[in-house]
Coordinates of C-alpha atoms in Angstrom, one line a residue:
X17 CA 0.0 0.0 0.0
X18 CA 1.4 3.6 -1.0
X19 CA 1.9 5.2 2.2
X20 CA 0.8 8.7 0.4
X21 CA -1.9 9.5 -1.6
X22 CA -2.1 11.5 -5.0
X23 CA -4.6 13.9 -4.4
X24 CA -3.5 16.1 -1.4
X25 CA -3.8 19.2 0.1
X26 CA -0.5 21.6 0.3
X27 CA 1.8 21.6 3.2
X28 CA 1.1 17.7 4.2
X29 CA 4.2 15.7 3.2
X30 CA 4.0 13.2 6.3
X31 CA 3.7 9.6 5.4
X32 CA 0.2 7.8 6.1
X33 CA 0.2 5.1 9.2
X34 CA -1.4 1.7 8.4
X35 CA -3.6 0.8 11.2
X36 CA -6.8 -1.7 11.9
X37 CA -10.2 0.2 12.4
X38 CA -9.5 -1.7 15.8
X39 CA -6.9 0.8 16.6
X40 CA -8.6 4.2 15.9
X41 CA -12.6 3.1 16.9
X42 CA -14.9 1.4 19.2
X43 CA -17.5 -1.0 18.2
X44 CA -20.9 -1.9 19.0
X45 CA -23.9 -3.9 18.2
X46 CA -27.6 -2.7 17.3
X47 CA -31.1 -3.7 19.3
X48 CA -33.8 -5.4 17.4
X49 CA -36.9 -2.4 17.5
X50 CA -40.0 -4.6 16.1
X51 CA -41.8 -4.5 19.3
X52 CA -41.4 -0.3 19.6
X53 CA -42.1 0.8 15.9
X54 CA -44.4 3.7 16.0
X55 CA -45.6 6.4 13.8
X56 CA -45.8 9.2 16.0
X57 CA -42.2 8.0 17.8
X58 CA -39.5 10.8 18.6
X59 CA -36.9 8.4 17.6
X60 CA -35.6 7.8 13.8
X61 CA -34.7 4.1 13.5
X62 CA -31.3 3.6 11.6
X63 CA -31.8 0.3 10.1
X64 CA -30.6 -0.5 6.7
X65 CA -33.1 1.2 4.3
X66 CA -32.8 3.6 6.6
X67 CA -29.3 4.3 5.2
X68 CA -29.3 2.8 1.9
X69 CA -31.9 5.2 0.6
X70 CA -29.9 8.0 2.3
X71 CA -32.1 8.7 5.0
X72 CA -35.3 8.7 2.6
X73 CA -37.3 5.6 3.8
X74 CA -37.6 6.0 7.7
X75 CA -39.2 4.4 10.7
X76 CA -39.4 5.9 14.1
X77 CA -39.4 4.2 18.1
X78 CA -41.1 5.8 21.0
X79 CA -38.3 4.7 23.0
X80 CA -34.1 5.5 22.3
X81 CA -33.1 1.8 22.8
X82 CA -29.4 2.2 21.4
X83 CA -28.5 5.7 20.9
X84 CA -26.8 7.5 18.4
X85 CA -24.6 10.6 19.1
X86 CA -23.2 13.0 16.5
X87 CA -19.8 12.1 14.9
X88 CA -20.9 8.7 15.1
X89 CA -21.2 6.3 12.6
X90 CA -23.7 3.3 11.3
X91 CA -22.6 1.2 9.6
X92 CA -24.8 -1.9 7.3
X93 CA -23.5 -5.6 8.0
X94 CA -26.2 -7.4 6.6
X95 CA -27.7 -7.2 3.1
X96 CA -28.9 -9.9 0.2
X97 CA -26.6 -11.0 -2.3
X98 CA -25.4 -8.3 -4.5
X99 CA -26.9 -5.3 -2.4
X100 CA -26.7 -2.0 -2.5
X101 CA -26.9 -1.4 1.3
X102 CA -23.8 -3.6 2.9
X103 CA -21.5 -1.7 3.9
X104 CA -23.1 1.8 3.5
X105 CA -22.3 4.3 6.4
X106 CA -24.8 6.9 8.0
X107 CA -22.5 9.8 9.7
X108 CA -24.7 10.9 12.9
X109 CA -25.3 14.2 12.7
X110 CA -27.5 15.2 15.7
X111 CA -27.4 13.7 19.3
X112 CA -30.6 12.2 20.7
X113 CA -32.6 12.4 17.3
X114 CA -31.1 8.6 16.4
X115 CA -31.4 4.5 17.8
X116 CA -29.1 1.9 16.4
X117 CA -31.4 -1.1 15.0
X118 CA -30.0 -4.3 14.8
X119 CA -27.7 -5.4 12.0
X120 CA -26.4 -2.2 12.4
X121 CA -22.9 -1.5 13.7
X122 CA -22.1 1.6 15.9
X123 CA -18.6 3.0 15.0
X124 CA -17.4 5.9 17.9
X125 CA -14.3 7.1 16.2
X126 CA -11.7 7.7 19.3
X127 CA -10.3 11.2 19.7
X128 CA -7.3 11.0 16.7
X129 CA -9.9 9.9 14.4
X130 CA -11.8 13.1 12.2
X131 CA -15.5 11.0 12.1
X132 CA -16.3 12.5 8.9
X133 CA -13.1 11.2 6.9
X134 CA -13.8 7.8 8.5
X135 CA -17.0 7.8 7.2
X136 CA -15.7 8.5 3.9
X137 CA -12.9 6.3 4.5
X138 CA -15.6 3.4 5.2
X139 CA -18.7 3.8 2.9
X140 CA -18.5 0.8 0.4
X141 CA -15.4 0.2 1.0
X142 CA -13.6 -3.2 -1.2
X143 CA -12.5 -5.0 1.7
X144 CA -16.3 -5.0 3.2
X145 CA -17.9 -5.5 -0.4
X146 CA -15.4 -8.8 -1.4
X147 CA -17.4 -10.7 1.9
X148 CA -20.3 -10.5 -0.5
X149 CA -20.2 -14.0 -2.9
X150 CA -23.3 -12.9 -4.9
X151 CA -25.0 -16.5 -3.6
X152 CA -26.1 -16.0 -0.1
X153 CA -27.0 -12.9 2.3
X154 CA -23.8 -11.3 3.3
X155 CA -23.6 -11.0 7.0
X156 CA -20.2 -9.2 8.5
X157 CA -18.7 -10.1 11.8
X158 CA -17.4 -8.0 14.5
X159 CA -14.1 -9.2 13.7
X160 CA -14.6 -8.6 10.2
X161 CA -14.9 -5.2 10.9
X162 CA -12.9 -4.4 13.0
X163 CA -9.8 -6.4 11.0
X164 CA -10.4 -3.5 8.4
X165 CA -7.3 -1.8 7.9
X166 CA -6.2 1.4 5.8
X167 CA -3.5 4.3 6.1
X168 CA -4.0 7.2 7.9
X169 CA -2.6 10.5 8.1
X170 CA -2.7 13.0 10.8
X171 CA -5.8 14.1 12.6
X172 CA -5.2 17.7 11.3
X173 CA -4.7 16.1 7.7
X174 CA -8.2 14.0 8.4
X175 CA -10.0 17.1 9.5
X176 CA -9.1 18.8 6.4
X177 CA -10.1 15.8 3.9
X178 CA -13.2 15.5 6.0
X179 CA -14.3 19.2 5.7
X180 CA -13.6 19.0 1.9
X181 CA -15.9 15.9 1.6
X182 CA -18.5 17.5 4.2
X183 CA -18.8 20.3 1.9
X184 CA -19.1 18.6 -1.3
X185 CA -22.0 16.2 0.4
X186 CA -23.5 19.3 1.0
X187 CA -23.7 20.8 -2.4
X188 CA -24.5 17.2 -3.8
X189 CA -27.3 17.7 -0.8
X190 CA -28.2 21.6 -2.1
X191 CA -28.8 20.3 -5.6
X192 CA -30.6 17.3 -5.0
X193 CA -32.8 19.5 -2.5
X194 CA -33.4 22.1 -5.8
X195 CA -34.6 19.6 -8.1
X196 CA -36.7 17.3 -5.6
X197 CA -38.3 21.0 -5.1
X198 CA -39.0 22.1 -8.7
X199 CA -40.3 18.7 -9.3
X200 CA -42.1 19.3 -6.8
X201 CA -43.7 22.5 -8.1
X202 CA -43.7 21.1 -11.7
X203 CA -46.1 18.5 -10.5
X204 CA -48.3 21.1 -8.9
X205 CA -48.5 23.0 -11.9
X206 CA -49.6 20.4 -14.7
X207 CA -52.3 19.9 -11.6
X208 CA -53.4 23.6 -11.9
X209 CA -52.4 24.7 -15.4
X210 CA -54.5 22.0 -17.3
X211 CA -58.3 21.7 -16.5
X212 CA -59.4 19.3 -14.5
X213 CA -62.3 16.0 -16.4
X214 CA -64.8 17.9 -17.5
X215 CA -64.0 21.7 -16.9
X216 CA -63.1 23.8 -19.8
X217 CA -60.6 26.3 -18.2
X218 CA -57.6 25.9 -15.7
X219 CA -57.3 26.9 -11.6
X220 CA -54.1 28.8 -13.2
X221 CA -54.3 30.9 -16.6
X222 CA -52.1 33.3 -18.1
X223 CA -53.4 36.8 -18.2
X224 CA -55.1 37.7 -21.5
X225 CA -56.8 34.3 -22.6
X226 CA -60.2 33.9 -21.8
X227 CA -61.7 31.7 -23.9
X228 CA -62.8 28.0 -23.4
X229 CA -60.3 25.1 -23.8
X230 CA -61.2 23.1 -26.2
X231 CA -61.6 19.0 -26.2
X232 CA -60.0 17.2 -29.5
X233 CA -59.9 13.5 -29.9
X234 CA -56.5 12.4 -30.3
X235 CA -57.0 11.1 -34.2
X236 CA -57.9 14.3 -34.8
X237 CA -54.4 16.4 -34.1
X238 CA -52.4 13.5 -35.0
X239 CA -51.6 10.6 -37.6
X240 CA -50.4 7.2 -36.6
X241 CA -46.8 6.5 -37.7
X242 CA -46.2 2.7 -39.7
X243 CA -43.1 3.5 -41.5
X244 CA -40.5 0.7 -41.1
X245 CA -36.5 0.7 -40.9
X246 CA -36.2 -0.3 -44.4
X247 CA -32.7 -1.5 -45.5
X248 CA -31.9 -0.6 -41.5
X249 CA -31.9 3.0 -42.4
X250 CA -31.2 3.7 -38.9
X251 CA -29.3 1.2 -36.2
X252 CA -30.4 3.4 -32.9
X253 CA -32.4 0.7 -31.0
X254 CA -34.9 3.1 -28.7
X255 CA -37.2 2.7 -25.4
X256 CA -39.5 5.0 -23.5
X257 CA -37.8 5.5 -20.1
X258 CA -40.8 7.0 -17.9
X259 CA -38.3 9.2 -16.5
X260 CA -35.9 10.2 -19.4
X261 CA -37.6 9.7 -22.5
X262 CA -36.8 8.4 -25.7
X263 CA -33.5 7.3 -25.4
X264 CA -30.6 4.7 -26.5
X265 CA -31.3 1.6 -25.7
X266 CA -27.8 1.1 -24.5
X267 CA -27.7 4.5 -22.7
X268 CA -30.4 2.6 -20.0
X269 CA -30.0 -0.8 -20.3
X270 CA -26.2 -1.1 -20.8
X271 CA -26.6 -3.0 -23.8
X272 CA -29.4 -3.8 -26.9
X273 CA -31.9 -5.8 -26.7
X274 CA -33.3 -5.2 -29.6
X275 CA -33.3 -8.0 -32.8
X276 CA -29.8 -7.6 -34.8
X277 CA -32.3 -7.0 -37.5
X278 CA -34.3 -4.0 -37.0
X279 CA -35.3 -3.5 -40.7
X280 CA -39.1 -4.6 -39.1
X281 CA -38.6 -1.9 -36.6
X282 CA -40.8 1.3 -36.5
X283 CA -38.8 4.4 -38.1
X284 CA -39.5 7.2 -36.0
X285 CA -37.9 11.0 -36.6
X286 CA -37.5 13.8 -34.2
X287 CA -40.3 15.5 -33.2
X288 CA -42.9 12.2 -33.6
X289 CA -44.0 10.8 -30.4
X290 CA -44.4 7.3 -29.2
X291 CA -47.1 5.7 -26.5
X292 CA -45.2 2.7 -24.6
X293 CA -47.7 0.4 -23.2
X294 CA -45.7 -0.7 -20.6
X295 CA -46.6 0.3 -17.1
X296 CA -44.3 1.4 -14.1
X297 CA -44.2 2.5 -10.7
X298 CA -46.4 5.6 -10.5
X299 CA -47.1 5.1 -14.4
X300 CA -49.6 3.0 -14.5
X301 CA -51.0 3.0 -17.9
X302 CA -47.8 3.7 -19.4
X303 CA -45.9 6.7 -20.8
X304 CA -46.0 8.7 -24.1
X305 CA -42.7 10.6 -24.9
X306 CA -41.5 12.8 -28.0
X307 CA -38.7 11.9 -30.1
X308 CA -35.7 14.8 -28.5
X309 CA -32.7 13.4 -28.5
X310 CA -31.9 12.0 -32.1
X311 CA -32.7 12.7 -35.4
X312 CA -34.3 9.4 -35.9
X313 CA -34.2 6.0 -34.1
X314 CA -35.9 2.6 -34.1
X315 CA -39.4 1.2 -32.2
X316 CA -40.6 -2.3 -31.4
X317 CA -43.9 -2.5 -33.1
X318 CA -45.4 -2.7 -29.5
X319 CA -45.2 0.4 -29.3
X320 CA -48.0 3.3 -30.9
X321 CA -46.2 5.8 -32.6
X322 CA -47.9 9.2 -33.8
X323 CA -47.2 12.7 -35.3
X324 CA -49.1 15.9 -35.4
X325 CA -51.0 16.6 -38.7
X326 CA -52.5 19.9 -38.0
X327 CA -51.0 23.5 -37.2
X328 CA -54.0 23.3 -34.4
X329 CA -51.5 22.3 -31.9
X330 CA -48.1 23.4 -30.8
X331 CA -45.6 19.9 -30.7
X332 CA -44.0 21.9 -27.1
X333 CA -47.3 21.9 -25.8
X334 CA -48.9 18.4 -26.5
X335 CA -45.5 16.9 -24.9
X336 CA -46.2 18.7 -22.1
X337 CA -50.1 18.2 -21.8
X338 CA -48.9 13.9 -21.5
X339 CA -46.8 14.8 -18.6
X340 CA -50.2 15.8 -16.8
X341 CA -50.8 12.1 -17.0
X342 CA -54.6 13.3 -17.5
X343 CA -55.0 10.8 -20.3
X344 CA -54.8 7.8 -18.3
X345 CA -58.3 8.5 -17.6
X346 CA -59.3 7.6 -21.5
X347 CA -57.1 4.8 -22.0
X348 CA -58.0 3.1 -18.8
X349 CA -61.9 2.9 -20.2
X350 CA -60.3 1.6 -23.3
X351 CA -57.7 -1.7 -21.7
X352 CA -59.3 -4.7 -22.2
X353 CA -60.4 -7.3 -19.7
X354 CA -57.1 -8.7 -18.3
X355 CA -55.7 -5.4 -19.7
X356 CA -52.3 -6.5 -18.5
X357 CA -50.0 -9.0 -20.0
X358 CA -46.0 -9.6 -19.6
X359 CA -46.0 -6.2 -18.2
X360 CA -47.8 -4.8 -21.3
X361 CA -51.2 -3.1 -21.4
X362 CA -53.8 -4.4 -23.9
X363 CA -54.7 -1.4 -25.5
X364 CA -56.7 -1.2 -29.0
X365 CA -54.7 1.0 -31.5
X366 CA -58.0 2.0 -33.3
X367 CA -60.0 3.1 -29.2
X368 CA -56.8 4.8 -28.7
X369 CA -56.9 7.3 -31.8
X370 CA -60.5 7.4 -31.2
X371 CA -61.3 8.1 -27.5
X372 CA -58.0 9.0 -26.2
X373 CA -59.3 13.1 -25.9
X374 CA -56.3 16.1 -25.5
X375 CA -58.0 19.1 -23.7
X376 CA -55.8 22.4 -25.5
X377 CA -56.2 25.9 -25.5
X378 CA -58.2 27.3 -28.8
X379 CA -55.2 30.2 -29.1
X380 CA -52.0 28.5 -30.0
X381 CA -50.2 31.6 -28.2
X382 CA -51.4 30.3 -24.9
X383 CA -50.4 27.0 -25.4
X384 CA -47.3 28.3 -26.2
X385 CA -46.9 29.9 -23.4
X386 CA -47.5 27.2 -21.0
X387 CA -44.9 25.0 -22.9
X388 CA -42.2 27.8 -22.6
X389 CA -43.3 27.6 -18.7
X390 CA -43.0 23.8 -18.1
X391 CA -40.0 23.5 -20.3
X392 CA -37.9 26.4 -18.0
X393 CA -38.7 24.0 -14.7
X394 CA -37.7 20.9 -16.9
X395 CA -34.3 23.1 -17.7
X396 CA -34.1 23.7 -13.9
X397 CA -34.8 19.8 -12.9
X398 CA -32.0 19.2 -15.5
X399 CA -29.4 21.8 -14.7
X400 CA -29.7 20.7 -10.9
X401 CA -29.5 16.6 -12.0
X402 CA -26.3 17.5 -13.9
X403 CA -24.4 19.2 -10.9
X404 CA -25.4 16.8 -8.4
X405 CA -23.6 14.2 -10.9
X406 CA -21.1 16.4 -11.8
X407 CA -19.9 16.8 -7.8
X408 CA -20.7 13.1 -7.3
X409 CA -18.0 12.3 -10.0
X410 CA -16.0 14.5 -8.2
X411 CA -16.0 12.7 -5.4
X412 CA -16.1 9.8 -6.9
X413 CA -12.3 11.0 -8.4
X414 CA -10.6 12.7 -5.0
X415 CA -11.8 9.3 -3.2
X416 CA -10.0 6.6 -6.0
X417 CA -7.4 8.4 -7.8
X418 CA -3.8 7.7 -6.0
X419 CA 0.2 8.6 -6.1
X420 CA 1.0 11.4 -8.8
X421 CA 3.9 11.6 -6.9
X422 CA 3.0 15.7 -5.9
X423 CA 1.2 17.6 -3.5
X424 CA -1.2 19.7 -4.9
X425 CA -4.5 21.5 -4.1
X426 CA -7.8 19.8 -4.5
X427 CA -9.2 23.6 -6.2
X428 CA -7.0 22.1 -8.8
X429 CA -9.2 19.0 -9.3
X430 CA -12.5 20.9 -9.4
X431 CA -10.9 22.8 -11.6
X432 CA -10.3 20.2 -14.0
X433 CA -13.5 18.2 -13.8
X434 CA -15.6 21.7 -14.4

């Protein structure tokens, strides 16, 4: 093991000591809490998904069995084969807010240890992950634990390396905050910008347009799409990702699973939009997306593909007016009996151009306007994704890279990566 590190911060040129976590922590044990699970408990149980989901997915105690003070540490020992939650550290951050549930180690870093670079230090570490065969539940010992061994450098040196990671959690933290927010108010606004079944005018207009919306059956704005990939014209395989769109196959799946011969394939161009019958968590009757990202790409012929046909209705806006989800309404009356089969909805192409209805404003200025609006909060949601994944790769690159032989500032990295 190099006994410095590549990345470092000036005026540190002492070697790093190789020590057992035995050396620079305490250990303990969590307390089962089945019995004092309670919704209205003062006490945030720190169980697994508790800190695999990064504090998301909570359960609460009325009673503080095992505490948890700040600077401590919980750490996963138990998880299924291939998890995402074994090993994963939680750094305490408040004192008598926290209990320790079982299969849940308490790490008290002793005064020469800097909590916050141990928890860095830690989280997902190799040695912890290589106990997991990918065959049976992975279930760390004490002495596995505490046989963990690294380099460390001085406390000052930890102190620094732990505020540089504390503050880049916290911008990662910002950012996330941001775009959970504008989401937030995105999804609030297709509530009150789009009239609800059966009114003609939104809760929340634009000043200047008066007039009734207007209720058009979906045949009537737009043409189905047929054409095929002759003499595979295109080899982009697509798929509808509820979440992202129309995009590579390869890009979500991390590889094709498309037939080698796409030639059968729907041909769709940018701009056309495609209905994927496929249903999710919180999409239930699927998810209808516009063709963004490439100039053209190829379809399963499972899915519905469609383009507008009539200067009636703005291309910004109808995207926008399926993220309202308002539609699900229609094409629920229209699934079959046993409307669900391998995960795919039964839906009749002809009902679906037929009684599938898009409530629009009569002005196209107006729905122009809301577009503009609902495509600056998508921007937002975007810019604030991006950073968050920019400062995650970030840390992602102070935490692996290794021995450049120098001592240089770690402004320099951000630098770099920006």
């Amino acid at each position: 093991m190099a006994k410095k590190p590549n990345i470092r911060f000036a005026g540190f040129e002492d070697d790093w000591e190789q020590r057992k976590l035995g050396e620079v922590a305490e250990y303990r044990n969590g307390k089962a809490h089945e019995n004092n699970i309670s919704e209205t408990g003062k006490y945030v149980v720190v169980n697994s998904k508790f800190v695999s989901t990064d504090g998301e997915v909570r359960k609460f105690s009325a009673e503080q069995i095992e505490p948890l003070y700040e600077g401590e540490i919980a750490f996963v020992l138990s998880d299924v084969p291939n998890g995402r939650a074994i090993a994963r550290t939680f750094l305490v951050d408040e004192s008598g807010k926290y209990t320790l549930n079982q299969r849940i180690a308490g790490i008290t870093p002793n005064e020469h240890t800097d909590s916050y670079f141990l928890h860095i230090l830690m989280n997902r570490n190799k040695y912890f992950l290589k106990f997991d065969d990918g065959n049976k539940q992975t279930n760390l010992s004490v002495n596995d634990v505490m046989q963990f061994e690294e380099r460390y450098p001085s406390y000052r040196e930890q102190t620094k390396i732990g505020a540089y990671f504390s503050t880049l959690d916290h911008l990662i933290t910002l950012h996330q905050r941001k775009c959970d927010e504008v989401k937030k108010v995105k999804k609030i606004m297709l509530q009150k910008m789009f009239p609800k079944k059966g009114e003609k005018n939104p809760e929340i207009r634009f000043n200047g347009f008066t007039n009734d919306w207007e209720q058009r059956k979906l045949g009537e704005v737009c043409v189905r799409v047929t054409r095929k990939n002759k003499n595979n014209e295109s080899d982009l395989p697509l798929t509808i990702a509820s979440q992202y769109g129309l995009i590579d196959q390869r890009d979500f799946f991390n590889k094709v699973i498309a037939a080698k011969d796409m030639s059968n394939y729907y041909l769709l161009k940018k701009g056309e939009f495609a209905y994927n019958k496929s249903y999710s968590k919180g999409f239930d009757y699927g998810s209808i997306k516009r063709l963004n990202a490439y100039e053209q790409g190829c379809l399963s012929t499972l899915y519905i593909c469609f383009s507008i046909e009539t200067d009636e209705v703005d291309s910004d806006y109808l995207e926008c007016f399926f993220d309202t989800l308002s539609w699900y309404h229609d094409v629920s009356a229209i699934c079959a009996e046993g409307a669900r089969n391998h995960g795919l909805l039964n839906v009749d192409v002809e009902a679906f151009f037929k009684d599938v209805n898009i409530e629009m404003p009569s002005q196209i200025q107006e729905q122009r306007k809301i577009s503009v609006f609902i495509n600056t909060l998508d921007h937002l949601i975007t810019l604030h994704q991006r950073k968050c994944e920019e400062l995650k790769n970030v840390k992602i690159y102070v935490t692996k890279y290794v021995c450049k032989r120098r001592v240089i500032k770690v402004t320099e990295v951000i630098s770099a990566l920006f």
